[in-house]
XYZ file of C-alpha atoms in Angstrom:
454
model
C 23.970 38.408 -101.373
C 26.082 34.489 -100.761
C 23.844 32.140 -100.648
C 20.847 34.150 -100.456
C 20.776 35.111 -96.941
C 18.615 38.088 -97.908
C 16.381 36.665 -100.228
C 13.908 35.359 -96.768
C 12.973 37.263 -93.783
C 14.287 37.701 -90.435
C 10.932 35.445 -88.532
C 12.987 32.768 -91.282
C 16.448 33.373 -90.557
C 15.614 32.894 -86.396
C 13.737 30.003 -87.688
C 15.954 27.954 -89.218
C 18.437 29.140 -86.476
C 16.468 27.804 -84.044
C 15.632 24.100 -86.509
C 19.347 24.244 -86.907
C 20.570 24.375 -83.131
C 17.686 22.309 -82.090
C 20.036 19.346 -83.320
C 23.310 20.817 -83.576
C 22.885 21.256 -79.633
C 22.610 18.411 -78.330
C 24.893 16.666 -80.959
C 27.480 19.310 -79.964
C 27.164 17.788 -75.820
C 27.382 15.099 -77.015
C 30.546 15.398 -79.124
C 32.275 17.017 -76.996
C 31.100 14.480 -73.976
C 33.252 11.704 -76.097
C 36.273 14.099 -76.969
C 36.196 15.305 -73.150
C 37.170 10.948 -72.478
C 40.052 11.533 -74.373
C 40.691 14.914 -72.150
C 39.560 12.552 -69.193
C 42.550 9.691 -70.316
C 44.862 12.735 -70.983
C 44.940 14.087 -67.775
C 44.817 10.228 -66.502
C 47.484 9.301 -67.890
C 49.879 12.524 -67.053
C 48.826 12.050 -63.027
C 50.663 8.669 -63.971
C 53.523 9.865 -65.108
C 55.019 11.791 -68.454
C 56.310 8.693 -69.711
C 52.481 7.520 -69.699
C 50.812 10.554 -71.111
C 53.197 10.652 -74.297
C 52.443 6.738 -74.465
C 49.127 7.386 -74.795
C 49.741 10.312 -77.089
C 51.408 8.471 -79.519
C 48.839 5.093 -79.234
C 45.857 7.938 -79.289
C 47.236 9.298 -82.648
C 47.389 6.019 -84.087
C 43.940 5.463 -83.079
C 42.541 8.458 -83.781
C 43.860 8.263 -87.366
C 42.526 5.452 -88.387
C 38.701 5.596 -86.154
C 38.071 8.835 -87.648
C 39.140 7.660 -91.131
C 36.317 4.951 -90.528
C 33.562 7.142 -89.417
C 34.246 9.160 -92.081
C 33.134 7.134 -94.546
C 30.308 6.067 -91.713
C 28.939 9.594 -92.106
C 27.310 8.218 -95.935
C 24.662 7.213 -93.512
C 23.407 10.918 -92.835
C 22.629 12.211 -96.205
C 21.418 8.907 -97.033
C 19.138 8.463 -94.366
C 18.093 12.350 -94.179
C 16.760 12.424 -98.120
C 14.979 9.412 -97.268
C 13.653 11.255 -94.259
C 12.985 14.259 -96.163
C 11.188 12.091 -99.123
C 8.931 10.248 -96.874
C 10.597 6.970 -97.706
C 9.635 5.051 -94.463
C 10.603 1.732 -95.020
C 13.794 2.998 -96.832
C 14.750 4.392 -93.903
C 15.065 1.701 -91.813
C 16.668 -0.786 -94.594
C 19.340 1.474 -94.895
C 20.062 1.850 -91.417
C 20.043 -1.847 -90.617
C 22.901 -1.940 -94.050
C 24.821 0.957 -92.338
C 24.961 -1.246 -89.065
C 26.087 -4.722 -90.782
C 28.952 -1.716 -92.628
C 30.005 -1.085 -89.392
C 30.641 -4.139 -88.147
C 32.399 -5.150 -91.058
C 34.752 -1.858 -91.893
C 35.421 -2.446 -87.356
C 36.828 -5.815 -88.119
C 38.771 -4.384 -90.864
C 40.151 -1.501 -88.620
C 40.599 -3.583 -85.941
C 43.167 -5.872 -88.083
C 44.670 -2.807 -89.216
C 45.607 -1.717 -85.698
C 47.049 -4.665 -84.134
C 49.144 -5.386 -87.228
C 50.718 -1.558 -86.845
C 51.420 -2.633 -83.550
C 54.768 -4.192 -84.074
C 56.085 -2.256 -86.897
C 55.137 1.558 -84.929
C 56.920 -0.134 -81.881
C 60.250 -0.582 -83.924
C 59.766 2.563 -85.540
C 60.153 4.645 -82.055
C 63.730 5.454 -80.149
C 62.122 6.028 -76.982
C 62.303 4.296 -73.799
C 61.160 0.371 -73.416
C 58.567 1.676 -71.178
C 56.908 4.089 -73.362
C 56.840 1.343 -76.369
C 55.938 -1.137 -74.317
C 53.113 1.149 -72.951
C 52.691 2.051 -76.342
C 51.730 -1.128 -77.523
C 49.613 -2.448 -74.700
C 47.123 0.611 -75.042
C 47.422 0.497 -79.473
C 46.027 -3.431 -78.752
C 43.436 -2.745 -76.132
C 41.708 0.648 -78.570
C 42.143 -1.830 -81.182
C 39.514 -4.348 -80.146
C 36.927 -1.118 -79.624
C 36.750 -0.288 -83.491
C 33.867 -2.689 -84.439
C 31.644 -1.439 -81.513
C 33.129 2.383 -82.233
C 31.825 1.374 -85.710
C 28.068 -0.146 -85.127
C 27.704 3.064 -82.617
C 28.405 5.281 -85.091
C 26.184 4.070 -87.410
C 23.627 4.083 -84.710
C 23.975 7.586 -83.863
C 23.663 8.487 -88.142
C 20.234 6.718 -87.617
C 19.379 8.585 -84.894
C 19.996 11.978 -85.607
C 19.236 11.770 -89.414
C 16.030 11.244 -87.944
C 16.162 14.599 -85.697
C 16.711 12.523 -82.596
C 20.137 13.461 -81.579
C 19.461 13.484 -77.861
C 19.855 10.178 -77.260
C 23.242 9.993 -78.145
C 24.191 13.272 -76.192
C 22.869 11.012 -72.971
C 24.643 8.076 -73.381
C 27.533 9.813 -74.281
C 27.528 11.721 -71.198
C 26.836 8.518 -69.108
C 30.135 7.196 -70.899
C 32.519 10.404 -69.852
C 31.128 9.658 -66.371
C 31.291 6.092 -66.217
C 35.560 6.163 -68.243
C 36.614 7.844 -64.862
C 36.145 5.494 -61.862
C 37.179 2.469 -65.018
C 40.378 4.785 -65.796
C 41.215 4.852 -62.533
C 40.503 1.084 -61.618
C 43.035 0.241 -64.737
C 45.875 2.836 -64.547
C 46.328 3.375 -60.785
C 44.469 0.381 -58.884
C 45.574 -2.487 -61.278
C 48.712 -0.819 -61.805
C 48.403 -0.939 -66.099
C 49.682 2.873 -66.163
C 48.621 4.597 -69.655
C 47.191 1.133 -71.206
C 44.182 1.000 -68.975
C 43.003 4.023 -70.149
C 43.106 1.884 -73.689
C 41.012 -0.936 -71.668
C 38.542 1.672 -69.777
C 38.139 2.771 -73.921
C 36.929 -0.709 -74.844
C 34.371 -1.205 -72.454
C 33.005 2.450 -73.252
C 32.988 1.502 -76.585
C 30.746 -1.231 -75.798
C 28.762 0.630 -73.712
C 27.610 2.577 -75.815
C 26.580 0.520 -78.950
C 24.347 -1.340 -76.344
C 23.129 1.557 -75.039
C 21.744 3.592 -78.276
C 20.544 0.151 -80.196
C 18.172 -0.527 -76.571
C 17.181 2.253 -76.886
C 16.362 2.810 -80.672
C 14.657 -0.734 -80.457
C 12.394 0.612 -77.575
C 11.513 3.671 -78.245
C 8.149 4.012 -80.329
C 9.097 6.856 -82.808
C 11.542 4.703 -84.716
C 9.516 1.791 -84.761
C 7.550 2.831 -88.041
C 10.898 2.766 -89.765
C 11.897 -0.730 -88.939
C 14.918 -1.508 -88.322
C 14.704 -3.847 -84.984
C 11.637 -5.122 -86.137
C 12.970 -7.324 -89.864
C 15.978 -8.871 -89.447
C 18.157 -8.750 -93.319
C 21.741 -9.898 -94.413
C 24.169 -7.692 -95.894
C 23.145 -6.491 -99.207
C 25.995 -5.630 -101.602
C 24.243 -2.834 -103.657
C 23.504 -1.444 -100.348
C 27.351 -2.056 -98.896
C 28.135 -0.465 -102.542
C 26.481 2.088 -102.178
C 27.233 3.164 -98.338
C 30.773 2.788 -99.643
C 30.688 4.946 -102.502
C 29.181 7.624 -101.103
C 31.389 7.291 -98.319
C 35.326 6.326 -99.544
C 35.738 10.510 -100.556
C 34.663 11.445 -96.805
C 36.392 8.713 -94.804
C 39.670 10.387 -97.399
C 39.297 13.839 -96.342
C 38.763 12.729 -92.792
C 42.202 10.940 -93.038
C 43.712 14.155 -94.924
C 43.523 15.709 -92.537
C 43.070 13.967 -88.664
C 46.732 11.913 -90.109
C 47.935 15.281 -90.430
C 47.839 15.864 -86.741
C 49.433 12.708 -86.305
C 51.826 12.643 -88.443
C 52.789 16.192 -86.671
C 52.943 13.585 -83.320
C 55.019 11.512 -84.825
C 57.848 14.504 -86.722
C 58.326 15.918 -83.220
C 58.935 13.223 -81.389
C 62.720 14.046 -81.574
C 62.161 17.373 -80.054
C 61.586 15.349 -76.727
C 58.977 14.562 -74.854
C 57.706 18.101 -73.434
C 56.813 19.066 -77.131
C 54.916 15.400 -77.328
C 53.036 16.151 -74.134
C 52.540 19.852 -75.212
C 51.016 18.611 -78.627
C 48.823 16.030 -76.816
C 47.144 18.604 -74.682
C 46.607 21.144 -77.556
C 45.656 18.417 -79.775
C 43.019 17.535 -76.767
C 41.878 21.155 -76.585
C 41.346 21.949 -80.379
C 39.563 18.197 -80.710
C 37.391 19.923 -77.771
C 36.185 22.489 -79.854
C 36.454 21.201 -83.270
C 33.429 19.869 -81.950
C 30.908 22.806 -82.128
C 31.740 23.249 -85.910
C 31.172 19.669 -86.863
C 27.929 19.876 -84.690
C 26.958 22.569 -86.639
C 28.035 20.779 -89.712
C 26.654 17.736 -89.092
C 23.118 19.675 -87.978
C 23.567 21.110 -91.726
C 24.029 18.108 -93.701
C 20.752 16.753 -92.183
C 18.705 20.153 -92.846
C 20.023 19.927 -96.358
C 19.514 16.545 -96.865
C 15.917 16.501 -95.717
C 14.964 19.918 -97.134
C 16.741 17.865 -101.163
C 14.797 14.855 -100.094
C 11.638 17.902 -99.930
C 12.879 19.350 -103.937
C 12.843 22.668 -101.635
C 16.546 23.682 -103.532
C 16.548 27.174 -102.546
C 15.552 26.237 -98.678
C 18.745 24.092 -98.438
C 21.172 26.787 -100.394
C 19.832 29.233 -97.749
C 20.508 26.524 -95.186
C 23.957 26.408 -96.122
C 24.551 30.145 -95.784
C 22.660 30.263 -91.941
C 24.699 27.417 -91.218
C 27.863 29.267 -92.541
C 27.144 32.502 -90.682
C 26.490 30.792 -87.077
C 29.944 29.146 -87.573
C 31.666 32.401 -88.132
C 30.092 33.931 -84.911
C 30.820 30.535 -83.378
C 34.268 31.329 -83.857
C 34.882 34.557 -82.767
C 34.066 33.873 -79.495
C 36.151 30.533 -79.476
C 38.946 32.963 -80.377
C 38.354 35.237 -78.243
C 38.070 32.734 -74.994
C 40.756 30.268 -76.390
C 43.961 33.652 -76.740
C 42.120 35.226 -73.026
C 42.375 31.802 -71.030
C 44.981 29.833 -73.087
C 47.338 29.494 -70.082
C 44.794 28.042 -67.790
C 43.413 25.584 -70.210
C 46.852 23.702 -70.369
C 46.831 24.564 -66.773
C 43.631 21.813 -65.796
C 46.813 18.967 -67.942
C 49.406 20.004 -66.210
C 52.024 21.795 -63.969
C 54.779 20.843 -65.434
C 56.903 24.288 -65.731
C 58.074 23.524 -69.449
C 55.235 21.867 -70.862
C 52.756 24.450 -69.498
C 54.874 27.155 -71.671
C 54.845 25.233 -74.752
C 50.842 24.884 -74.142
C 49.878 28.011 -73.606
C 52.579 29.248 -76.913
C 50.523 27.163 -78.872
C 47.680 27.452 -78.023
C 47.048 31.059 -79.692
C 48.301 29.420 -82.877
C 45.389 27.092 -82.226
C 43.250 30.757 -81.879
C 43.480 31.517 -85.162
C 43.629 28.378 -86.575
C 39.259 28.070 -85.411
C 38.737 30.859 -87.426
C 38.978 29.000 -90.815
C 38.653 25.288 -89.449
C 34.719 26.431 -88.688
C 34.496 27.797 -92.163
C 35.982 24.564 -93.982
C 34.041 22.727 -91.390
C 30.780 23.634 -91.858
C 30.722 23.771 -95.408
C 32.141 20.385 -96.481
C 29.592 19.140 -94.232
C 26.880 21.088 -95.981
C 27.912 19.861 -99.640
C 27.304 15.964 -98.094
C 23.735 17.085 -97.901
C 23.919 17.605 -101.559
C 25.564 13.748 -101.351
C 29.276 16.026 -102.852
C 31.813 14.454 -101.261
C 34.501 13.857 -103.844
C 36.030 17.541 -104.668
C 36.399 18.217 -101.057
C 38.162 15.735 -100.537
C 40.329 16.791 -103.061
C 39.908 20.349 -101.913
C 41.128 18.701 -98.276
C 44.384 17.108 -100.045
C 45.696 19.750 -101.602
C 44.825 22.285 -98.533
C 46.411 19.708 -95.996
C 49.217 18.051 -97.315
C 50.242 20.455 -100.233
C 49.641 23.741 -98.197
C 49.930 21.888 -94.537
C 52.476 19.468 -93.555
C 54.899 19.868 -96.386
C 55.604 23.791 -95.441
C 55.122 22.920 -91.807
C 58.136 20.314 -92.345
C 60.262 22.768 -93.980
C 58.888 25.376 -91.519
C 59.434 23.499 -88.077
C 63.347 22.088 -89.391
C 65.417 24.037 -92.040
C 63.546 27.370 -90.391
C 64.259 26.343 -87.133
C 60.839 27.410 -85.994
C 59.907 24.339 -84.648
C 56.504 22.971 -84.182
C 55.167 26.277 -84.159
C 56.130 26.030 -87.795
C 53.875 23.031 -88.132
C 51.057 25.300 -86.308
C 51.821 28.070 -88.600
C 51.506 26.368 -91.927
C 48.226 24.375 -90.737
C 46.488 28.138 -90.379
C 47.748 28.400 -93.766
C 46.514 24.769 -94.926
C 42.723 25.469 -93.122
C 42.179 29.290 -95.068
C 42.629 27.629 -97.855
C 40.690 24.737 -98.111
C 38.103 27.495 -96.117
C 37.720 29.584 -99.159
C 37.506 26.649 -102.033
C 34.944 25.170 -100.389
C 32.321 28.278 -99.227
C 33.719 29.007 -103.319
C 32.143 25.779 -104.471
C 29.296 25.439 -102.263
C 28.142 28.429 -103.475
C 28.538 27.079 -107.289
C 26.849 24.188 -106.371
C 23.874 25.080 -104.518
C 22.971 27.576 -106.608
C 23.213 25.321 -109.751
C 21.020 22.841 -108.327
C 18.295 25.593 -107.454
C 18.246 26.896 -110.886
C 17.883 23.353 -111.968
C 16.235 21.636 -109.250
C 18.375 18.397 -109.425
C 21.553 17.169 -107.750
């Protein structure tokens, strides 16, 4: 049977599912809170006006592309720390976590400079209302300043979750969501900043997140034996190279996927602001749903990595199978909800008749999209537990761009399907990626089990 799911008893299956969900549920709730901040930004920017919503949609597409790409590089810390923790290398855990913080600071500054440099060229590229272009530039300026804090928070999150402590991250993210609402109101409406006020609120939120999680790790006795906050270390070139060596392929995989959606936002700009606004709403909902497979996948990375650290290769393969099976069940549930509640969900964002109609239609495509997105996401995360990142990156490159963006453009403009052509191609690209990644995960986990090596 695939991934030897019949090799263990039903009690083993229940135990591993329970362990997986114990990690995944706080991760998912925390990630949902993070995405909900983007949802709140979209809703409150939309309340300020359609032009503000379009500016935030364009600005957030740039920010999300850069941030998630860099966040992918930071994701290298999860399997690194999980394997060290599984092997009971306590001192190395703290050292790697501290080097991860330095890595986040360095790459956060690089990301900030990159986004600041993009403001003028992207404003020149746009052919939209002057107000939209101005709001777009101001929004991007504020979120660029948030990048160093955002990546430090990612380093601290990877550290805590890999040590089986995801709940503090969850509570901090939910606190940030609550704080974000009055901050948005203050900047968008009270100070009359419009949509760009959501960008300033984002800056404050990432400052809060990184400070709060660092203080928790510093004060919590559970983390003290690992020595993250007990000893100060300067960045070490070898450690930084090791993180980069494992992380660049993950970051590129993230970029290939998220840039697909960002490019679509820019490619449909000529269709009008109704389509841009609808895509932003659907993108927010899709991002919210994506937190489910991402949480299961993140938990799989940690569980697989810890099992490999203990040299339990058969168990690591079994965990990969349990993770995929759990994802398939959740994907079917999500599919049903999206198709049943498509009108109601889009109606939470807007009452504009045109945007509502387009968004509700797109959400049907999103429902089918999830069946394959859950699979490819969890499979790629399980492979990270084995520290395998380059082949998944190649699979994502072929699937997302050759089978996704290019056919999507052809269907949209040559076949006159408009925005729906992009989503039809996305479903094809995700189906291809899911099939390839499950096949490769099965092959590599079987090899590791038989040879007791990576």
